[in-house]
Short mmCIF file of C-alpha atoms and ligand atoms in Angstrom, two decimals:
data_model
loop_
_atom_site.label_atom_id
_atom_site.label_comp_id
_atom_site.label_asym_id
_atom_site.label_seq_id
_atom_site.Cartn_x
_atom_site.Cartn_y
_atom_site.Cartn_z
CA UNK A 1 -1.29 37.16 -2.41
CA UNK A 2 -0.58 33.45 -2.46
CA UNK A 3 -1.60 33.24 -6.10
CA UNK A 4 0.82 36.02 -6.91
CA UNK A 5 3.60 34.15 -5.23
CA UNK A 6 2.76 31.01 -7.24
CA UNK A 7 2.75 33.08 -10.47
CA UNK A 8 6.15 34.57 -9.60
CA UNK A 9 7.57 31.11 -8.96
CA UNK A 10 6.19 29.88 -12.26
CA UNK A 11 7.70 32.87 -14.04
CA UNK A 12 11.04 32.15 -12.42
CA UNK A 13 10.73 28.57 -13.57
CA UNK A 14 10.02 29.79 -17.13
CA UNK A 15 12.91 32.21 -17.28
CA UNK A 16 15.24 30.59 -14.81
CA UNK A 17 17.78 27.88 -15.02
CA UNK A 18 15.37 24.94 -15.01
CA UNK A 19 14.99 24.75 -18.78
CA UNK A 20 14.09 21.19 -19.76
CA UNK A 21 14.40 20.14 -16.12
CA UNK A 22 10.91 21.05 -15.08
CA UNK A 23 8.75 18.26 -13.76
CA UNK A 24 5.00 18.23 -13.44
CA UNK A 25 3.47 16.16 -10.66
CA UNK A 26 -0.16 15.18 -10.19
CA UNK A 27 -1.08 13.30 -6.99
CA UNK A 28 -4.26 11.38 -6.19
CA UNK A 29 -5.70 13.58 -3.43
CA UNK A 30 -5.45 11.13 -0.54
CA UNK A 31 -2.96 11.37 2.33
CA UNK A 32 -1.21 8.08 1.56
CA UNK A 33 -0.66 9.21 -2.05
CA UNK A 34 0.10 12.91 -1.49
CA UNK A 35 2.87 12.28 1.06
CA UNK A 36 5.07 10.05 -1.11
CA UNK A 37 4.60 12.13 -4.27
CA UNK A 38 5.69 15.30 -2.45
CA UNK A 39 8.63 13.42 -0.94
CA UNK A 40 9.59 12.28 -4.45
CA UNK A 41 9.28 15.88 -5.67
CA UNK A 42 11.61 16.92 -2.81
CA UNK A 43 14.18 14.33 -3.86
CA UNK A 44 14.08 15.41 -7.50
CA UNK A 45 14.18 19.09 -6.53
CA UNK A 46 17.40 18.38 -4.65
CA UNK A 47 18.75 16.87 -7.90
CA UNK A 48 18.21 20.12 -9.79
CA UNK A 49 14.69 19.76 -11.21
CA UNK A 50 12.15 22.50 -10.77
CA UNK A 51 8.80 21.27 -9.57
CA UNK A 52 5.24 22.14 -10.51
CA UNK A 53 2.51 20.38 -8.54
CA UNK A 54 -0.88 20.15 -10.24
CA UNK A 55 -3.51 19.31 -7.64
CA UNK A 56 -7.22 19.15 -6.96
CA UNK A 57 -8.80 21.68 -4.62
CA UNK A 58 -10.07 18.77 -2.55
CA UNK A 59 -7.36 17.76 -0.07
CA UNK A 60 -5.07 20.41 -1.45
CA UNK A 61 -1.50 20.27 -0.14
CA UNK A 62 -0.41 23.37 1.75
CA UNK A 63 1.87 25.38 -0.59
CA UNK A 64 3.45 27.25 2.32
CA UNK A 65 4.98 23.96 3.53
CA UNK A 66 6.75 23.60 0.18
CA UNK A 67 8.19 27.01 -0.69
CA UNK A 68 10.37 25.61 -3.49
CA UNK A 69 7.49 24.22 -5.53
CA UNK A 70 4.94 25.92 -7.78
CA UNK A 71 1.35 24.81 -7.12
CA UNK A 72 -1.34 24.78 -9.84
CA UNK A 73 -4.80 23.97 -8.44
CA UNK A 74 -7.41 22.59 -10.80
CA UNK A 75 -11.12 22.77 -10.35
CA UNK A 76 -12.14 19.24 -9.44
CA UNK A 77 -15.90 19.99 -9.36
CA UNK A 78 -16.29 17.61 -6.41
CA UNK A 79 -19.13 18.46 -4.05
CA UNK A 80 -18.85 18.39 -0.27
CA UNK A 81 -21.23 15.42 -0.18
CA UNK A 82 -19.09 13.50 -2.65
CA UNK A 83 -15.83 14.03 -0.82
CA UNK A 84 -17.28 13.28 2.60
CA UNK A 85 -19.68 10.44 1.83
CA UNK A 86 -18.26 8.40 -1.03
CA UNK A 87 -16.03 5.42 -0.38
CA UNK A 88 -12.42 6.02 -1.31
CA UNK A 89 -12.83 3.75 -4.26
CA UNK A 90 -15.96 5.51 -5.60
CA UNK A 91 -14.21 8.83 -5.06
CA UNK A 92 -11.21 7.72 -7.13
CA UNK A 93 -13.63 6.65 -9.83
CA UNK A 94 -15.34 10.04 -9.84
CA UNK A 95 -12.08 12.00 -9.85
CA UNK A 96 -11.18 10.20 -13.06
CA UNK A 97 -14.37 11.49 -14.63
CA UNK A 98 -14.46 15.02 -13.23
CA UNK A 99 -10.80 16.01 -13.49
CA UNK A 100 -10.14 15.13 -17.10
CA UNK A 101 -11.17 18.46 -18.65
CA UNK A 102 -9.68 20.68 -15.88
CA UNK A 103 -6.39 18.77 -16.10
CA UNK A 104 -6.29 19.21 -19.88
CA UNK A 105 -7.01 22.94 -19.46
CA UNK A 106 -4.23 23.21 -16.90
CA UNK A 107 -1.72 21.61 -19.26
CA UNK A 108 -2.89 23.85 -22.11
CA UNK A 109 -2.24 26.89 -19.94
CA UNK A 110 1.16 25.62 -18.77
CA UNK A 111 2.28 24.79 -22.31
CA UNK A 112 1.15 28.20 -23.54
CA UNK A 113 3.21 29.84 -20.77
CA UNK A 114 6.24 28.08 -22.25
CA UNK A 115 5.29 28.37 -25.92
CA UNK A 116 8.78 29.51 -26.97
CA UNK A 117 10.48 26.45 -25.43
CA UNK A 118 10.82 23.27 -27.51
CA UNK A 119 10.43 20.80 -24.67
CA UNK A 120 9.30 22.80 -21.65
CA UNK A 121 8.70 19.86 -19.31
CA UNK A 122 10.91 16.85 -18.80
CA UNK A 123 7.95 14.70 -17.76
CA UNK A 124 4.71 14.34 -15.89
CA UNK A 125 4.86 12.13 -12.80
CA UNK A 126 1.32 11.16 -11.89
CA UNK A 127 -0.50 8.62 -9.80
CA UNK A 128 -1.59 5.72 -12.04
CA UNK A 129 -4.98 5.65 -10.30
CA UNK A 130 -5.55 8.93 -12.20
CA UNK A 131 -5.73 6.92 -15.39
CA UNK A 132 -7.15 9.73 -17.52
CA UNK A 133 -3.75 11.44 -17.46
CA UNK A 134 -2.35 9.03 -20.05
CA UNK A 135 -4.31 10.29 -23.08
CA UNK A 136 -4.01 13.90 -22.01
CA UNK A 137 -0.22 13.68 -21.58
CA UNK A 138 0.04 11.90 -24.93
CA UNK A 139 -1.85 14.66 -26.69
CA UNK A 140 0.81 17.11 -25.44
CA UNK A 141 3.64 14.73 -26.34
CA UNK A 142 4.59 14.84 -22.68
CA UNK A 143 6.61 11.87 -21.34
CA UNK A 144 4.74 10.29 -18.43
CA UNK A 145 6.09 8.36 -15.46
CA UNK A 146 3.92 7.05 -12.65
CA UNK A 147 4.47 6.81 -8.92
CA UNK A 148 2.76 3.70 -7.60
CA UNK A 149 2.34 4.29 -3.89
CA UNK A 150 1.96 0.64 -2.85
CA UNK A 151 4.71 -1.92 -2.40
CA UNK A 152 5.93 -3.86 -5.41
CA UNK A 153 4.51 -7.17 -4.12
CA UNK A 154 1.08 -5.61 -3.80
CA UNK A 155 1.33 -4.07 -7.25
CA UNK A 156 2.19 -7.48 -8.66
CA UNK A 157 -0.93 -8.81 -6.93
CA UNK A 158 -3.05 -6.12 -8.60
CA UNK A 159 -1.62 -6.95 -12.04
CA UNK A 160 -2.72 -10.57 -11.55
CA UNK A 161 -6.38 -9.78 -10.80
CA UNK A 162 -7.75 -10.56 -14.30
CA UNK A 163 -5.91 -13.90 -14.26
CA UNK A 164 -7.14 -14.65 -10.75
CA UNK A 165 -10.70 -13.97 -11.87
CA UNK A 166 -10.25 -16.33 -14.81
CA UNK A 167 -8.85 -19.05 -12.57
CA UNK A 168 -11.66 -18.82 -10.05
CA UNK A 169 -9.76 -17.30 -7.10
CA UNK A 170 -12.01 -14.25 -7.35
CA UNK A 171 -14.54 -13.43 -6.09
CA UNK A 172 -13.17 -14.81 -2.84
CA UNK A 173 -15.04 -17.71 -1.24
CA UNK A 174 -14.89 -17.85 2.55
CA UNK A 175 -14.20 -21.60 2.53
CA UNK A 176 -10.91 -21.09 0.63
CA UNK A 177 -9.35 -18.19 2.53
CA UNK A 178 -6.27 -20.13 3.65
CA UNK A 179 -5.53 -21.73 0.25
CA UNK A 180 -2.27 -20.63 -1.36
CA UNK A 181 -2.43 -18.66 -4.60
CA UNK A 182 -0.02 -20.74 -6.69
CA UNK A 183 0.53 -17.93 -9.18
CA UNK A 184 1.45 -15.36 -6.50
CA UNK A 185 3.61 -16.85 -3.76
CA UNK A 186 3.61 -16.20 -0.80
CA UNK A 187 0.02 -14.98 -0.93
CA UNK A 188 -3.00 -16.95 0.24
CA UNK A 189 -6.46 -16.21 -1.06
CA UNK A 190 -7.19 -14.06 1.99
CA UNK A 191 -4.13 -11.90 1.20
CA UNK A 192 -5.31 -10.83 -2.26
CA UNK A 193 -5.51 -7.05 -2.76
CA UNK A 194 -9.26 -6.67 -3.12
CA UNK A 195 -11.87 -4.56 -1.40
CA UNK A 196 -15.36 -5.34 -0.23
CA UNK A 197 -16.86 -3.12 -2.96
CA UNK A 198 -20.58 -2.85 -3.54
CA UNK A 199 -19.88 -3.09 -7.24
CA UNK A 200 -16.95 -5.52 -7.76
CA UNK A 201 -16.82 -5.14 -11.58
CA UNK A 202 -16.35 -1.39 -11.08
CA UNK A 203 -13.41 -2.11 -8.73
CA UNK A 204 -11.83 -4.56 -11.19
CA UNK A 205 -12.24 -1.98 -13.93
CA UNK A 206 -10.44 0.68 -11.88
CA UNK A 207 -7.60 -1.75 -11.13
CA UNK A 208 -7.29 -2.73 -14.79
CA UNK A 209 -7.21 0.95 -15.75
CA UNK A 210 -4.43 1.85 -13.32
CA UNK A 211 -2.36 -1.18 -14.31
CA UNK A 212 -2.72 -0.17 -17.97
CA UNK A 213 -1.72 3.36 -17.01
CA UNK A 214 1.46 1.97 -15.46
CA UNK A 215 2.18 -0.44 -18.33
CA UNK A 216 2.05 2.33 -20.91
CA UNK A 217 4.17 4.76 -18.90
CA UNK A 218 7.84 5.55 -19.42
CA UNK A 219 8.57 4.09 -15.98
CA UNK A 220 6.99 3.04 -12.70
CA UNK A 221 8.52 4.53 -9.56
CA UNK A 222 8.09 2.75 -6.23
CA UNK A 223 8.65 3.88 -2.67
CA UNK A 224 10.30 0.54 -1.94
CA UNK A 225 13.77 -0.97 -2.19
CA UNK A 226 15.58 -4.02 -3.54
CA UNK A 227 16.70 -5.39 -0.19
CA UNK A 228 13.07 -5.43 0.96
CA UNK A 229 11.23 -6.76 -2.09
CA UNK A 230 13.94 -8.29 -4.27
CA UNK A 231 11.87 -11.22 -5.45
CA UNK A 232 8.78 -9.15 -6.35
CA UNK A 233 10.99 -6.53 -8.03
CA UNK A 234 12.84 -9.06 -10.18
CA UNK A 235 9.57 -10.81 -11.16
CA UNK A 236 8.05 -7.48 -12.12
CA UNK A 237 11.18 -6.45 -14.04
CA UNK A 238 11.02 -9.66 -16.08
CA UNK A 239 7.34 -9.50 -16.86
CA UNK A 240 6.25 -5.86 -16.93
CA UNK A 241 6.67 -3.80 -20.08
CA UNK A 242 7.66 -0.51 -18.39
CA UNK A 243 10.95 0.10 -16.53
CA UNK A 244 10.75 -0.19 -12.74
CA UNK A 245 12.44 2.28 -10.37
CA UNK A 246 12.37 1.20 -6.70
CA UNK A 247 14.02 4.21 -5.08
CA UNK A 248 12.58 4.24 -1.54
CA UNK A 249 12.38 4.83 1.31
CA UNK A 250 11.74 8.37 0.10
CA UNK A 251 11.72 10.01 3.52
CA UNK A 252 15.25 8.82 4.23
CA UNK A 253 17.01 10.91 1.57
CA UNK A 254 16.60 14.05 3.63
CA UNK A 255 13.92 15.46 5.93
CA UNK A 256 10.87 16.39 3.84
CA UNK A 257 8.48 19.20 4.59
CA UNK A 258 5.21 18.14 6.15
CA UNK A 259 2.46 17.08 3.77
CA UNK A 260 0.00 16.21 6.51
CA UNK A 261 -3.58 17.16 5.67
CA UNK A 262 -4.50 17.11 9.37
CA UNK A 263 -2.64 18.95 12.11
CA UNK A 264 -0.45 16.55 14.11
CA UNK A 265 -0.97 16.74 17.86
CA UNK A 266 2.45 17.47 19.37
CA UNK A 267 1.31 16.27 22.80
CA UNK A 268 2.01 12.81 21.34
CA UNK A 269 5.72 13.52 21.71
CA UNK A 270 5.60 15.20 25.13
CA UNK A 271 3.56 12.24 26.42
CA UNK A 272 6.03 9.73 24.87
CA UNK A 273 8.91 11.63 26.52
CA UNK A 274 7.51 10.55 29.89
CA UNK A 275 7.34 6.82 29.08
CA UNK A 276 9.90 4.05 29.55
CA UNK A 277 12.07 3.00 26.58
CA UNK A 278 10.31 0.62 24.13
CA UNK A 279 7.27 0.40 26.41
CA UNK A 280 4.54 2.02 24.28
CA UNK A 281 2.22 0.52 21.68
CA UNK A 282 1.46 3.10 19.01
CA UNK A 283 -1.97 2.49 17.45
CA UNK A 284 -3.06 4.05 14.18
CA UNK A 285 -5.06 2.82 11.21
CA UNK A 286 -4.04 5.55 8.76
CA UNK A 287 -6.09 8.19 7.02
CA UNK A 288 -8.97 6.19 5.51
CA UNK A 289 -9.82 3.00 7.42
CA UNK A 290 -12.90 3.18 9.63
CA UNK A 291 -14.24 0.82 12.29
CA UNK A 292 -17.56 0.01 13.93
CA UNK A 293 -18.46 1.28 17.40
CA UNK A 294 -18.33 -2.25 18.83
CA UNK A 295 -14.79 -2.71 17.44
CA UNK A 296 -13.78 0.66 18.87
CA UNK A 297 -14.84 -0.46 22.34
CA UNK A 298 -13.05 -3.79 22.00
CA UNK A 299 -9.86 -1.92 21.03
CA UNK A 300 -10.20 0.36 24.07
CA UNK A 301 -10.67 -2.57 26.44
CA UNK A 302 -8.00 -4.68 24.75
CA UNK A 303 -5.49 -1.84 25.14
CA UNK A 304 -6.48 -1.39 28.77
CA UNK A 305 -6.24 -5.15 29.47
CA UNK A 306 -2.78 -5.42 27.86
CA UNK A 307 -1.37 -3.36 30.76
CA UNK A 308 1.04 -1.70 28.28
CA UNK A 309 1.12 2.07 27.75
CA UNK A 310 -0.46 3.14 24.45
CA UNK A 311 -0.67 6.14 22.15
CA UNK A 312 -3.85 5.80 20.10
CA UNK A 313 -4.78 7.88 17.04
CA UNK A 314 -8.52 8.17 16.51
CA UNK A 315 -9.39 10.40 13.58
CA UNK A 316 -12.70 12.21 14.10
CA UNK A 317 -15.30 10.34 12.04
CA UNK A 318 -13.25 7.14 11.84
CA UNK A 319 -15.68 5.26 14.06
CA UNK A 320 -18.98 4.79 12.22
CA UNK A 321 -21.75 6.85 13.78
CA UNK A 322 -19.51 8.68 16.27
CA UNK A 323 -18.06 12.18 16.29
CA UNK A 324 -14.99 11.13 18.24
CA UNK A 325 -14.65 9.53 21.70
CA UNK A 326 -18.18 9.82 23.06
CA UNK A 327 -18.67 6.03 23.21
CA UNK A 328 -15.68 5.43 25.50
CA UNK A 329 -16.74 4.19 28.95
CA UNK A 330 -16.93 7.06 31.48
CA UNK A 331 -13.54 7.81 33.04
CA UNK A 332 -11.77 5.35 30.72
CA UNK A 333 -8.50 7.28 30.40
CA UNK A 334 -8.51 8.43 34.04
CA UNK A 335 -8.81 4.82 35.20
CA UNK A 336 -5.53 4.06 33.40
CA UNK A 337 -3.52 6.57 35.46
CA UNK A 338 -1.77 8.13 32.49
CA UNK A 339 -1.05 4.79 30.78
CA UNK A 340 -3.00 5.82 27.67
CA UNK A 341 -2.97 8.89 25.45
CA UNK A 342 -5.44 9.53 22.61
CA UNK A 343 -4.96 12.07 19.80
CA UNK A 344 -6.81 12.93 16.59
CA UNK A 345 -3.67 12.81 14.44
CA UNK A 346 -0.04 12.19 15.39
CA UNK A 347 3.31 13.24 13.89
CA UNK A 348 3.79 9.61 12.90
CA UNK A 349 7.37 9.71 11.66
CA UNK A 350 8.49 11.32 14.92
CA UNK A 351 6.39 8.92 16.96
CA UNK A 352 7.88 5.84 15.30
CA UNK A 353 11.39 7.25 15.76
CA UNK A 354 10.76 7.88 19.47
CA UNK A 355 12.73 5.67 21.88
CA UNK A 356 9.61 4.94 23.97
CA UNK A 357 7.75 3.21 21.13
CA UNK A 358 8.00 -0.58 21.25
CA UNK A 359 5.36 -1.67 18.73
CA UNK A 360 3.04 -0.31 16.08
CA UNK A 361 -0.49 -1.67 15.80
CA UNK A 362 -1.19 -0.76 12.19
CA UNK A 363 -3.59 -1.33 9.30
CA UNK A 364 -0.46 -1.85 7.14
CA UNK A 365 -1.01 0.94 4.66
CA UNK A 366 2.20 0.96 2.63
CA UNK A 367 3.49 4.26 4.04
CA UNK A 368 2.92 3.16 7.62
CA UNK A 369 4.51 -0.22 6.94
CA UNK A 370 7.59 1.33 5.40
CA UNK A 371 7.88 4.01 8.09
CA UNK A 372 7.75 1.30 10.77
CA UNK A 373 10.40 -0.76 8.95
CA UNK A 374 12.68 2.29 8.71
CA UNK A 375 12.52 2.78 12.47
CA UNK A 376 12.86 -0.91 13.32
CA UNK A 377 9.48 -0.95 15.09
CA UNK A 378 7.77 -4.38 15.12
CA UNK A 379 4.15 -4.43 14.00
CA UNK A 380 0.81 -5.87 15.03
CA UNK A 381 -1.01 -6.13 11.74
CA UNK A 382 -4.70 -5.52 11.14
CA UNK A 383 -5.20 -5.03 7.39
CA UNK A 384 -8.50 -3.56 6.23
CA UNK A 385 -8.49 -3.60 2.43
CA UNK A 386 -6.58 -3.90 -0.88
CA UNK A 387 -2.78 -3.77 -0.65
CA UNK A 388 -2.87 -3.81 3.18
CA UNK A 389 -3.54 -7.56 3.14
CA UNK A 390 -0.51 -8.17 0.95
CA UNK A 391 1.64 -5.97 3.18
CA UNK A 392 0.55 -7.91 6.26
CA UNK A 393 1.57 -11.17 4.59
CA UNK A 394 5.03 -9.78 3.84
CA UNK A 395 5.44 -8.30 7.34
CA UNK A 396 4.45 -11.49 9.15
CA UNK A 397 5.59 -14.26 6.81
CA UNK A 398 8.42 -12.93 4.63
CA UNK A 399 10.22 -10.30 6.72
CA UNK A 400 8.88 -11.70 10.02
CA UNK A 401 8.90 -8.29 11.68
CA UNK A 402 5.36 -8.44 13.02
CA UNK A 403 2.44 -10.62 14.00
CA UNK A 404 -1.11 -10.62 12.75
CA UNK A 405 -3.98 -9.90 15.09
CA UNK A 406 -5.71 -13.27 15.06
CA UNK A 407 -9.22 -14.53 15.74
CA UNK A 408 -11.00 -11.23 15.40
CA UNK A 409 -10.99 -7.76 16.88
CA UNK A 410 -11.85 -8.75 20.42
CA UNK A 411 -10.37 -7.54 23.70
CA UNK A 412 -8.71 -10.82 24.73
CA UNK A 413 -7.11 -11.30 21.30
CA UNK A 414 -5.87 -7.72 21.31
CA UNK A 415 -4.33 -7.93 24.78
CA UNK A 416 -2.80 -11.28 23.86
CA UNK A 417 -1.23 -9.97 20.62
CA UNK A 418 0.21 -6.93 22.40
CA UNK A 419 1.76 -9.05 25.14
CA UNK A 420 3.19 -11.52 22.61
CA UNK A 421 5.08 -8.69 20.99
CA UNK A 422 5.86 -6.48 23.99
CA UNK A 423 6.56 -8.96 26.76
CA UNK A 424 7.22 -12.47 25.47
CA UNK A 425 10.40 -13.95 23.99
CA UNK A 426 8.80 -14.23 20.57
CA UNK A 427 8.65 -10.42 20.58
CA UNK A 428 12.38 -10.17 21.24
CA UNK A 429 13.17 -12.25 18.14
CA UNK A 430 10.86 -10.14 16.02
CA UNK A 431 12.41 -6.95 17.38
CA UNK A 432 15.90 -8.16 16.39
CA UNK A 433 14.78 -8.87 12.85
CA UNK A 434 13.08 -5.46 12.69
CA UNK A 435 16.36 -3.79 13.68
CA UNK A 436 18.24 -5.74 10.97
CA UNK A 437 15.75 -4.60 8.37
CA UNK A 438 16.08 -1.02 9.60
CA UNK A 439 19.81 -1.17 8.82
CA UNK A 440 19.12 -2.35 5.27
CA UNK A 441 16.61 0.45 4.79
CA UNK A 442 19.18 2.97 5.98
CA UNK A 443 21.84 1.88 3.54
CA UNK A 444 19.84 1.55 0.33
CA UNK A 445 19.36 5.27 -0.33
CA UNK A 446 23.02 6.10 0.38
CA UNK A 447 25.61 6.36 -2.40
CA UNK A 448 26.25 2.81 -3.65
CA UNK A 449 22.92 1.47 -2.30
CA UNK A 450 20.36 -0.14 -4.61
CA UNK A 451 17.79 2.66 -4.31
CA UNK A 452 20.44 5.30 -4.87
CA UNK A 453 21.49 3.58 -8.10
CA UNK A 454 17.90 3.23 -9.21
CA UNK A 455 17.38 6.95 -8.51
CA UNK A 456 20.40 7.76 -10.67
CA UNK A 457 18.96 5.79 -13.54
CA UNK A 458 15.57 7.46 -13.09
CA UNK A 459 17.26 10.86 -13.22
CA UNK A 460 19.04 10.02 -16.43
CA UNK A 461 15.73 8.89 -17.97
CA UNK A 462 14.13 12.15 -16.86
CA UNK A 463 16.94 14.38 -18.04
CA UNK A 464 16.72 15.65 -21.59
CA UNK A 465 19.43 14.32 -23.89
N1 LIG B 1 -0.12 9.51 9.46
C1 LIG B 1 0.25 10.56 10.27
N2 LIG B 1 -0.36 10.68 11.48
C2 LIG B 1 -1.31 9.83 11.92
C3 LIG B 1 -1.68 8.75 11.09
C4 LIG B 1 -1.06 8.62 9.86
O1 LIG B 1 1.12 11.36 9.92
O2 LIG B 1 -1.83 10.04 13.01
C5 LIG B 1 0.54 9.39 8.15
C6 LIG B 1 1.49 8.22 8.12
O3 LIG B 1 2.77 8.64 8.58
C7 LIG B 1 1.48 7.80 6.66
C8 LIG B 1 0.12 8.24 6.17
O4 LIG B 1 -0.43 9.12 7.15
O5 LIG B 1 2.51 8.48 5.94
C9 LIG B 1 -0.85 7.09 6.01
O6 LIG B 1 -0.52 6.39 4.87
P1 LIG B 1 -0.70 4.82 4.78
O7 LIG B 1 -0.24 4.40 3.43
O8 LIG B 1 -0.05 4.15 5.91
O9 LIG B 1 -2.23 4.56 4.98
P2 LIG B 1 -3.57 5.19 4.31
O10 LIG B 1 -3.87 6.40 5.08
O11 LIG B 1 -3.26 5.48 2.87
O12 LIG B 1 -4.57 4.11 4.51
#
């Protein structure tokens, strides 16, 4: 039934008015990559393009949430064990191996559906981490753009990794964590976008491959904006061979359909409705980061000791060795008299926009960082890996709209950080700056704003002459 509907949509796209304005998208199947690519597809759909989403079966988006798009699943050949047990980095590596042939077959089929059209697709917009797409797209003479789902500053950090290896910054030595990286201001060694990989050369290889994928593309699209990252954007524009299109924040153009892989718990909102304005700390570490049981307990006790109300997202399986909450002290939530609410997944955009939320304790994934900026919510930063460290540096040192959790994940430090932001004068200053930045974010995607102009130039590059 569903397949039939997808076929009908494809047929309409073949015969309909979208000639030459069809776009193919191919996301990396992770929440933080799927959401922005579908938002970008929404934006371009509203500009008259018809949209075909090629996707893996693993973490498949839900087609019924996007009735205007055509979905083409490919057989990723990933086993249950691989998708549940591999690190995100090893998984990305494997997807690059296993999806090459199915992706090529999918393009062959799509091109044969349109065999009577000279240029059936305006372009492919893929995630550069899927670096195998370059050669495949080239073999079909298909123009290829990439959507890099990190910030521009973080991307610039990734491009510098080979140089940083040469100059001895990498691998990171603990004794030099605070040293500035002269080549990448304002980053210190501890802010570099690396991961604690078991096999560092494999990680560096993946980074080099995705940078090359971006360099050789017809353009790199970012969910960021000039007013936020002007210095990183102008550096990249001067030194990177491909055109740069910072057109974010994507979700501000118009409300997008949900691309959540997990079901958001709506009790988050009814619970927030009962709280005082700006009183709640929202706590979420995104869709991938995981913590140890000891850290989980310190977070629980730190939140309790802060005396502030909190809404805490704990994804099942995100605490090593636990199903969900079984390690919480008996009666933990009851002892707080309604001051805490825990959910498995929250409607984060709505939560951040809620008047009761006063701070966001985040891992600084790029989407979370940007979503917080757009709502003017100050952040407590606890980066876990790669670009999150760069984002934390920008949040705390450049934009000054948050503070870093210092001295380790321990209850006293947690309670102290929360009170600094929620109760003390320092927090007031940070909140004011966060509200200023929110205004800039609001304006950029409106007619005349920098992102709007960049979107217009992207559209003219995508449109057939
Ligand atoms: N998110 C959500 N509900 C949650 C936690 C996260 O909807 O309970 C969304 C969040 O709004 C963001 C995405 O998941 O768009 C996480 O992306 P991010 O880049 O912040 O982090 P990642 O998951 O990639 O580490």
